[in-house]
Short mmCIF file of C-alpha atoms and ligand atoms in Angstrom, two decimals:
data_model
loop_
_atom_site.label_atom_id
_atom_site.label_comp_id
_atom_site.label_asym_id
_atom_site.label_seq_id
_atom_site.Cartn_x
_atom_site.Cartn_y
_atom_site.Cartn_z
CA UNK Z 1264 13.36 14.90 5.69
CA UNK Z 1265 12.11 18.29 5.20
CA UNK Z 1266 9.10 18.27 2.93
CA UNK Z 1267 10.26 21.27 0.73
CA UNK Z 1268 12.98 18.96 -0.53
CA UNK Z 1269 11.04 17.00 -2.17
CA UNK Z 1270 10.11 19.41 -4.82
CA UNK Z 1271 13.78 19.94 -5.67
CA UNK Z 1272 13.68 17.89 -8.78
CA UNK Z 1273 10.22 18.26 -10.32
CA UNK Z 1274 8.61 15.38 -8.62
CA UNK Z 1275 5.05 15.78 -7.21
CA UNK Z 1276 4.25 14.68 -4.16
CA UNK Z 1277 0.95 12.83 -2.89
CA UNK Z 1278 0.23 13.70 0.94
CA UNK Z 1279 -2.62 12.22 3.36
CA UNK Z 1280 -4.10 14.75 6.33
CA UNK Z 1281 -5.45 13.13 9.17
CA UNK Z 1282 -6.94 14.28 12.65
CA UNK Z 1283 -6.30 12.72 15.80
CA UNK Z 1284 -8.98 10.34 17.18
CA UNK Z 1285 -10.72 12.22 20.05
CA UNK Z 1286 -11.33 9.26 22.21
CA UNK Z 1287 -9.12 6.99 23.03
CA UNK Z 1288 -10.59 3.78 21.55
CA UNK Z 1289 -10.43 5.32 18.52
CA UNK Z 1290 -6.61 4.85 18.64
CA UNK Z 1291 -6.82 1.05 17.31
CA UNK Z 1292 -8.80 2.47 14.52
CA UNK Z 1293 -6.37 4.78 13.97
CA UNK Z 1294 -3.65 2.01 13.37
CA UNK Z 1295 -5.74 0.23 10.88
CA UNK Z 1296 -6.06 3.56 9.15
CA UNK Z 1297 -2.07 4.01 9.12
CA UNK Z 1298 -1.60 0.56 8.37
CA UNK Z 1299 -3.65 1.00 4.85
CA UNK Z 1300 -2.13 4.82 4.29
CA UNK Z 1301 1.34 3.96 4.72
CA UNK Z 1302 1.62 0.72 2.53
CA UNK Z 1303 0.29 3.60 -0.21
CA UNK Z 1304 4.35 5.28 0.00
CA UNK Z 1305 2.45 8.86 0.45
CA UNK Z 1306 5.60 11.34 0.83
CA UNK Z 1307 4.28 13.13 3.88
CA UNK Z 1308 1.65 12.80 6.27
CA UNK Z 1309 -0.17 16.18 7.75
CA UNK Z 1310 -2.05 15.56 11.43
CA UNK Z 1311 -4.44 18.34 12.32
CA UNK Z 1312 -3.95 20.16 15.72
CA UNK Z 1313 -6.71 21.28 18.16
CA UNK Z 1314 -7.19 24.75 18.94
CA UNK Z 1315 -6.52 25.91 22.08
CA UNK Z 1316 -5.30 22.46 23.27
CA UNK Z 1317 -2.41 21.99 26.05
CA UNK Z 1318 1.58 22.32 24.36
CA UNK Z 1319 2.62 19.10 26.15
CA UNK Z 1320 -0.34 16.61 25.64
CA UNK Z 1321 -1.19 17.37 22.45
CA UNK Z 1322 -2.52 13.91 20.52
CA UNK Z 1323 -0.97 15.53 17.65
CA UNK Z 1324 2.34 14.99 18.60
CA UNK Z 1325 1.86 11.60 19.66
CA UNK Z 1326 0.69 10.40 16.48
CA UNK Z 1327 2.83 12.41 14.62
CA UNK Z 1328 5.78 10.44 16.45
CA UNK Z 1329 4.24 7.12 15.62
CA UNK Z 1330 4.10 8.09 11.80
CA UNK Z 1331 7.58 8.69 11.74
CA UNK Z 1332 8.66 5.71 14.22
CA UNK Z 1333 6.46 3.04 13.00
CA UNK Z 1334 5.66 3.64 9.30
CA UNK Z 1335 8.58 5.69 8.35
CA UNK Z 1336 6.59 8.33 6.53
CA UNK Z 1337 7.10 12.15 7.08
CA UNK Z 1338 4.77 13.97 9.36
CA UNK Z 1339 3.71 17.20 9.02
CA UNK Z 1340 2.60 18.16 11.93
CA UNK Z 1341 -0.13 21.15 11.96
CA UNK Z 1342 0.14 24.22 14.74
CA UNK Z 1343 -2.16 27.16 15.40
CA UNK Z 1344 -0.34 30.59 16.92
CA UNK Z 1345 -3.35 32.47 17.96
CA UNK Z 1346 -3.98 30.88 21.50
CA UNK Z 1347 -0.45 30.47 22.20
CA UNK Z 1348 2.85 32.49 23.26
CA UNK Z 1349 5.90 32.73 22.27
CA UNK Z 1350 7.26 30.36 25.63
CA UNK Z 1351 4.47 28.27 24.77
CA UNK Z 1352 5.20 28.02 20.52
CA UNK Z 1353 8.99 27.29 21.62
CA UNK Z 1354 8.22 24.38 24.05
CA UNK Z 1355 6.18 22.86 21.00
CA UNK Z 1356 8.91 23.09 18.48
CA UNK Z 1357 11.64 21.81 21.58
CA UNK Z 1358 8.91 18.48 21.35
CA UNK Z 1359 8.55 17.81 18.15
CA UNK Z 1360 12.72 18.74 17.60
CA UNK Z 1361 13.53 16.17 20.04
CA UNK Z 1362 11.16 13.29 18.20
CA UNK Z 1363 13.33 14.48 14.93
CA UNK Z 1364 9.66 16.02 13.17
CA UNK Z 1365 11.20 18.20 10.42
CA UNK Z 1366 7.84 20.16 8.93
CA UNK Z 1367 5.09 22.24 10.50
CA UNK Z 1368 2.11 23.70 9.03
CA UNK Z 1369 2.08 26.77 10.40
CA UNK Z 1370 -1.24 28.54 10.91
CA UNK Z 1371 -3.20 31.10 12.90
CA UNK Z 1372 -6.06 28.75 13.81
CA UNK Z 1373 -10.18 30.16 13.68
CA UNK Z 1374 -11.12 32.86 16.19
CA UNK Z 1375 -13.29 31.10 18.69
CA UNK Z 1376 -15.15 32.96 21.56
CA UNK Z 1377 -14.30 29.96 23.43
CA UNK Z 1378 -10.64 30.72 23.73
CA UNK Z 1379 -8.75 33.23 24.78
CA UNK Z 1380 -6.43 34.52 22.17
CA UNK Z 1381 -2.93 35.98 22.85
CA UNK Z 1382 -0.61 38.17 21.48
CA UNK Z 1383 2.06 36.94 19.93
CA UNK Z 1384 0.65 35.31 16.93
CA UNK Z 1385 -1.92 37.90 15.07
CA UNK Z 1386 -1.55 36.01 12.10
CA UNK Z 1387 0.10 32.64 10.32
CA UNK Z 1388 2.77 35.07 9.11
CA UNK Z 1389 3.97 36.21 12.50
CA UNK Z 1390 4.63 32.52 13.71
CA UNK Z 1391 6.19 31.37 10.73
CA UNK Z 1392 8.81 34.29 11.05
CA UNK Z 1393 8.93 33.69 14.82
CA UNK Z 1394 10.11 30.08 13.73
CA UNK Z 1395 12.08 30.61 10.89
CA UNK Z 1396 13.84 33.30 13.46
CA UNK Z 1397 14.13 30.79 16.05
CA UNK Z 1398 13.93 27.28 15.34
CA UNK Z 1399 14.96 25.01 12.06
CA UNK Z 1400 11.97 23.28 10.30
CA UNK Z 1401 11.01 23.10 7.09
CA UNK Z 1402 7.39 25.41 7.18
CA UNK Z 1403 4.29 25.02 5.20
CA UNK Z 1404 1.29 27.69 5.09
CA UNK Z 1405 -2.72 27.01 4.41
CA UNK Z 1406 -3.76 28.84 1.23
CA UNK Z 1407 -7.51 29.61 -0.02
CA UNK Z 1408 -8.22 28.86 -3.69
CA UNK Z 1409 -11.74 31.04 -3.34
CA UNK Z 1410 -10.69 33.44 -0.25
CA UNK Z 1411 -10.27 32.81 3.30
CA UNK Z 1412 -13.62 33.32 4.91
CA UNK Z 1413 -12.60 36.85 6.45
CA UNK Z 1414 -10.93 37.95 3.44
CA UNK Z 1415 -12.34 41.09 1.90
CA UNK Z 1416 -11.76 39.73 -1.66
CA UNK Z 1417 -8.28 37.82 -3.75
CA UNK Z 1418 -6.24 41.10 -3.77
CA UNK Z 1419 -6.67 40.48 0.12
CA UNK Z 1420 -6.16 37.26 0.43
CA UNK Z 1421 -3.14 37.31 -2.01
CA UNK Z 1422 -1.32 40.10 -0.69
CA UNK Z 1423 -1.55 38.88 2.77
CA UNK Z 1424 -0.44 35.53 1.27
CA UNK Z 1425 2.63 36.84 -0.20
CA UNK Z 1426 3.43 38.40 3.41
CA UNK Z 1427 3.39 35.01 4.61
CA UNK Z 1428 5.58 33.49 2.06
CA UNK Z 1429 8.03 36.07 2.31
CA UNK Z 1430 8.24 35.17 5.90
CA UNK Z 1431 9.90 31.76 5.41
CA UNK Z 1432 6.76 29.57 4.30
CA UNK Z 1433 8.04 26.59 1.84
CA UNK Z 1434 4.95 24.90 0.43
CA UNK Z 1435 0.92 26.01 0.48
CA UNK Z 1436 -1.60 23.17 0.58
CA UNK Z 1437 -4.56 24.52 -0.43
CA UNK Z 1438 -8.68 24.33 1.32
CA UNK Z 1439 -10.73 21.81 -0.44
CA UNK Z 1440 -12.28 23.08 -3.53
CA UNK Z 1441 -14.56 21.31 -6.10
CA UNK Z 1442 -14.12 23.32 -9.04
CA UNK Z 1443 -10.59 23.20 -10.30
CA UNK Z 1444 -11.11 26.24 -12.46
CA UNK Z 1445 -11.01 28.20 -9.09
CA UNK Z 1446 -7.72 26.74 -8.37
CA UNK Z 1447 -5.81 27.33 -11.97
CA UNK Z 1448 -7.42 30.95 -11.28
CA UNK Z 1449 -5.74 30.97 -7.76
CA UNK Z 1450 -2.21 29.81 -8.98
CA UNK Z 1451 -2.38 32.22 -11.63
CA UNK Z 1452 -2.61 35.36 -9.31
CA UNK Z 1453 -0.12 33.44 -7.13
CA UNK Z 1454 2.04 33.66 -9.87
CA UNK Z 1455 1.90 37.39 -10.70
CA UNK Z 1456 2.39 38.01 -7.29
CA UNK Z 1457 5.60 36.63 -7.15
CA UNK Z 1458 4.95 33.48 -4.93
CA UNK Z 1459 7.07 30.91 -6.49
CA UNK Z 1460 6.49 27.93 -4.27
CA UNK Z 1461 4.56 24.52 -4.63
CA UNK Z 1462 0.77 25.16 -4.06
CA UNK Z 1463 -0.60 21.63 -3.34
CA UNK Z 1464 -3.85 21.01 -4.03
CA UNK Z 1465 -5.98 20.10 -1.18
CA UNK Z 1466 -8.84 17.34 -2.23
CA UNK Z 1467 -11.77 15.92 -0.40
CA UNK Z 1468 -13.54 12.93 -1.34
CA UNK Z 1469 -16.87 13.93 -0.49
CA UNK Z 1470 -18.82 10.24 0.00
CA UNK Z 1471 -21.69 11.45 2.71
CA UNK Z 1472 -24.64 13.45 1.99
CA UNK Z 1473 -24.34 14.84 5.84
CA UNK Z 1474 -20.82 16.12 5.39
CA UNK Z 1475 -21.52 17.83 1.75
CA UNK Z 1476 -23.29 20.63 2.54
CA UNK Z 1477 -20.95 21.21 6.31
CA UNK Z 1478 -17.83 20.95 3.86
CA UNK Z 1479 -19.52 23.44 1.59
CA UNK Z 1480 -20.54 26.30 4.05
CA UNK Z 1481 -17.74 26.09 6.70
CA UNK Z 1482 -14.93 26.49 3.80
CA UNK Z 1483 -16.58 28.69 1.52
CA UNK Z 1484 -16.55 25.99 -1.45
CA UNK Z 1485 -18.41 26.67 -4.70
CA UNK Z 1486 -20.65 23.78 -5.47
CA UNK Z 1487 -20.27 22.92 -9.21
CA UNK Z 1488 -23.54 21.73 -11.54
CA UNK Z 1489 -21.73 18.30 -11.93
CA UNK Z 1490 -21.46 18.05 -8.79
CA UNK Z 1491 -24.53 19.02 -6.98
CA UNK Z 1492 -26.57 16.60 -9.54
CA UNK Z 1493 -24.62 13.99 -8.39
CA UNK Z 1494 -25.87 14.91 -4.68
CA UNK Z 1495 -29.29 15.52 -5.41
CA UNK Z 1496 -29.57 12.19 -7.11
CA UNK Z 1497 -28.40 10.05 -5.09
CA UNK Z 1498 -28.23 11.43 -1.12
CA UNK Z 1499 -30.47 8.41 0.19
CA UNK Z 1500 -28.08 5.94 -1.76
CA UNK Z 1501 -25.47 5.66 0.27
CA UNK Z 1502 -23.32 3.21 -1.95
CA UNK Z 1503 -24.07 5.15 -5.23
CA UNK Z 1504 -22.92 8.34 -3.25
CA UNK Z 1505 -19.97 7.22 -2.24
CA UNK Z 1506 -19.29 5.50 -5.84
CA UNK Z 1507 -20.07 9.12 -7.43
CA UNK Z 1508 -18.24 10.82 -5.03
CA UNK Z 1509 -15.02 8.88 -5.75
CA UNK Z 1510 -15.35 8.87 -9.14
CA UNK Z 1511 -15.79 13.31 -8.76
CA UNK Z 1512 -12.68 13.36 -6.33
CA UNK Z 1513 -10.49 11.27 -8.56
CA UNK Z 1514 -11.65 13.41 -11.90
CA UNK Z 1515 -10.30 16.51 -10.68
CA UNK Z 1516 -7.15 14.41 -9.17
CA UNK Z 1517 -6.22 13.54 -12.84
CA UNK Z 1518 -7.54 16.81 -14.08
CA UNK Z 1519 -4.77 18.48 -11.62
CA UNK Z 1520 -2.10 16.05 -12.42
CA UNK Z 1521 -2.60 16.67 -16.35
CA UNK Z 1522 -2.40 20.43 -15.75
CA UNK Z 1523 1.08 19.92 -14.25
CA UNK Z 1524 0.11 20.52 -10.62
CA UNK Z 1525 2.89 20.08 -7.89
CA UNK Z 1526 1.12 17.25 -5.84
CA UNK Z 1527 -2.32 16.21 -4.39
CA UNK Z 1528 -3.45 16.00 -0.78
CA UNK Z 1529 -5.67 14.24 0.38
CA UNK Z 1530 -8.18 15.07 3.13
CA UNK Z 1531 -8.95 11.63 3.93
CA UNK Z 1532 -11.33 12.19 6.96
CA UNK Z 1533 -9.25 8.97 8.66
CA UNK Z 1534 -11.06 6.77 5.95
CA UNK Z 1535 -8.85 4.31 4.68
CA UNK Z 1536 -11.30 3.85 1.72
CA UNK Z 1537 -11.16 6.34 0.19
CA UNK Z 1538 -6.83 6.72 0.28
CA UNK Z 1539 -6.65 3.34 -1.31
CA UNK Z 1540 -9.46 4.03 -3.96
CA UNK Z 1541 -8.14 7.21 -5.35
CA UNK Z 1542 -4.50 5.53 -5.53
CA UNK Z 1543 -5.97 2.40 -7.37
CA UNK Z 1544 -8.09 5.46 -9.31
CA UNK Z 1545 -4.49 6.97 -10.49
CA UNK Z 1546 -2.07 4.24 -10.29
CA UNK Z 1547 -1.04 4.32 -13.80
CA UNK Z 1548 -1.40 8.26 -13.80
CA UNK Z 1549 1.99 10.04 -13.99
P1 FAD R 413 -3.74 33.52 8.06
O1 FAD R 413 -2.78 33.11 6.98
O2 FAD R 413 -3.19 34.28 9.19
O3 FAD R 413 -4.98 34.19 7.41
C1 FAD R 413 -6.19 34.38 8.15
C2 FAD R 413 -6.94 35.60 7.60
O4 FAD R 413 -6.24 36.78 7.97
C3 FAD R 413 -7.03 35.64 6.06
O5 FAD R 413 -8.26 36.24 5.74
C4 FAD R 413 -5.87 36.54 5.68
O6 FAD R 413 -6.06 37.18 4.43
C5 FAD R 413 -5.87 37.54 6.82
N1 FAD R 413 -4.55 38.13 7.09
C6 FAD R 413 -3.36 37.49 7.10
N2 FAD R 413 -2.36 38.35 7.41
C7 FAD R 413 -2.95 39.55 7.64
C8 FAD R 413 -2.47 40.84 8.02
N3 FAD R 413 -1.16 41.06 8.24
N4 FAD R 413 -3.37 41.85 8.18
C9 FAD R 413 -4.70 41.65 7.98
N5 FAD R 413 -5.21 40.44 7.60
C10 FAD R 413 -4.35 39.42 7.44
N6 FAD R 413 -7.31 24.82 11.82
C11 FAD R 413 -7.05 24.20 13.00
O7 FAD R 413 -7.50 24.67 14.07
N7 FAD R 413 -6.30 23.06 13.05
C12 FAD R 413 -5.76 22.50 11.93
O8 FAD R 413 -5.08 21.47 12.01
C13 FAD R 413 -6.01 23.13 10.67
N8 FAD R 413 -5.48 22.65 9.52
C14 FAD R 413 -5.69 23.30 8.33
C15 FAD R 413 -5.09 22.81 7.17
C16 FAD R 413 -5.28 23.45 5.94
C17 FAD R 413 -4.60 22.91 4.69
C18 FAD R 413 -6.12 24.61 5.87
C19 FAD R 413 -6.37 25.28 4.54
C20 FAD R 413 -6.71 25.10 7.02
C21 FAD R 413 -6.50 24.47 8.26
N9 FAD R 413 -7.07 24.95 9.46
C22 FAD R 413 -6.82 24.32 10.66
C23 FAD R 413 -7.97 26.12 9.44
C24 FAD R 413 -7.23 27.46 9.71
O9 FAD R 413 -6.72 27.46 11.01
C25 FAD R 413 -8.26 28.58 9.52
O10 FAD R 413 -8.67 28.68 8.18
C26 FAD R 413 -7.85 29.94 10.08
O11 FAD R 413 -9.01 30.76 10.15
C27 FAD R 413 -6.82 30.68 9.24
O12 FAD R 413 -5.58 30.15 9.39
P2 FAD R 413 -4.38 30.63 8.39
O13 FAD R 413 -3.15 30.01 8.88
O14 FAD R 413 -4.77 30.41 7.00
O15 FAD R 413 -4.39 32.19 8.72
#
């Protein structure tokens, strides 16, 4: 099923991302995680790709596959352009074609000094016309409710945006934010620029004191009052952090969903927990 479909009749969607486990004994882990994220009917399933990381052996693919075989849930699965060539892009779609995976997230990936870029693939926009040229899936794009890091400023960011939409992309799923303000701001501008598609709001339970301030500076997330209180009183609690944490994440979930928002995702960090709290936290939300 391509993801954009669901949208056809007004229905919001609720969507998990997940990264693949880097070693392999992680793997049974990552069944237990599936196992709890897949009895909670999410409509799709995002798994995050590695930069710079072979076509063929890619652990996204493979767990991608098992999403779809063994749980029966749409995966979307995530692919960055910049390291890769057109030969190489095509032998990625022919994989994930021939394991019937419908929906890519189509990005350009960060600019590392680590790895080479090529050509082909400048930006998100120039793969997702490559495969809306070439290939049949159902795309999806990465949006920035407070700019893109290398953005000069929103007229930037939304202009290049619309370039990307206009290129084939079906659905944006948005960086983590804290502050939904920002995001009603975003979909506003969205709006007047003519980008009529579902922006999904992307949501991060944040339940460690280590990963609040990484989260913060590596996407450019403002750091509401409410919320930094909530850090600064209880960072050495670890079971009142995560408590407060959930209770923030799932505030702004029903804040979104009472402002008419077109779905939720769910950065989920492969934590179980927190999937199955926020769903018991909205259950009789509609
Ligand atoms: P683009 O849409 O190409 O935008 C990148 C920057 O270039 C922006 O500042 C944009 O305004 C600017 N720009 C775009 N077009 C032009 C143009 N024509 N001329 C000049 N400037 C332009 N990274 C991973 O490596 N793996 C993942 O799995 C992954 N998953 C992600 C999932 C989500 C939901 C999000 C929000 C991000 C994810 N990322 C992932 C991070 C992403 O790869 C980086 O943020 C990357 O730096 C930008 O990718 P993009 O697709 O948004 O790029």
């Amino acid at each position: 099923m391509k993801v954009s479909d669901i949208y056809r009749n007004g229905k919001r969607s609720l969507s998990f991302e997940i990264f693949p486990p880097k070693k392999d004994e992680e793997l049974k882990n990552i069944d237990e995680t599936l196992d709890v994220l897949c009895e909670l009917k999410p409509d799709f399933i995002s798994v995050t790709f590695g930069a710079g990381g072979s076509c063929n052996c890619n652990k996204t693919i493979e767990l991608a596959r098992k999403i779809k075989d063994n749980y029966h849930v749409e995966p979307v699965v995530h692919l960055t352009g910049l390291h890769y060539d057109r030969g190489q892009i095509d032998e990625f779609a022919k994989a994930l074609k021939d394991d019937g995976i419908e929906n890519i997230l189509a990005l350009r990936g960060d600019i590392r000094e680590d790895i080479p870029k090529k050509d082909d693939f400048a930006y998100a926009s120039d793969m997702v016309s490559y495969l809306k040229k070439n290939h049949d899936f159902c795309l999806l794009g990465a949006c920035y409710p407070e700019t893109h890091p290398e953005s000069s400023d929103m007229v930037d960011e939304i202009r290049h945006l619309k370039t990307k939409v206009d290129a084939g992309t079906e659905v944006l799923l948005s960086q983590l934010f804290f502050d939904n303000s920002l995001f009603y701001g975003f979909k506003e501008k969205c709006r007047i620029a003519d980008i009529n598609i579902p922006v999904i709001p992307g949501i991060m339970p944040v339940v460690k004191a280590g990963q609040i301030k990484r989260m913060v500076s590596m996407c450019n997330a403002s750091f509401p009052e409410r919320f930094r209180k909530i850090v600064d009183r209880y960072e050495d609690n670890k079971e009142a952090l995560f408590d407060a944490g959930m209770s923030y994440a799932i505030s702004q979930i029903i804040d979104l969903l009472v402002s008419d928002t077109d779905g939720i995702h769910l950065y989920t960090m492969n934590n179980p927990k927190i999937a199955k709290k926020v769903c018991e936290g909205i259950k009789n939300i509609v």
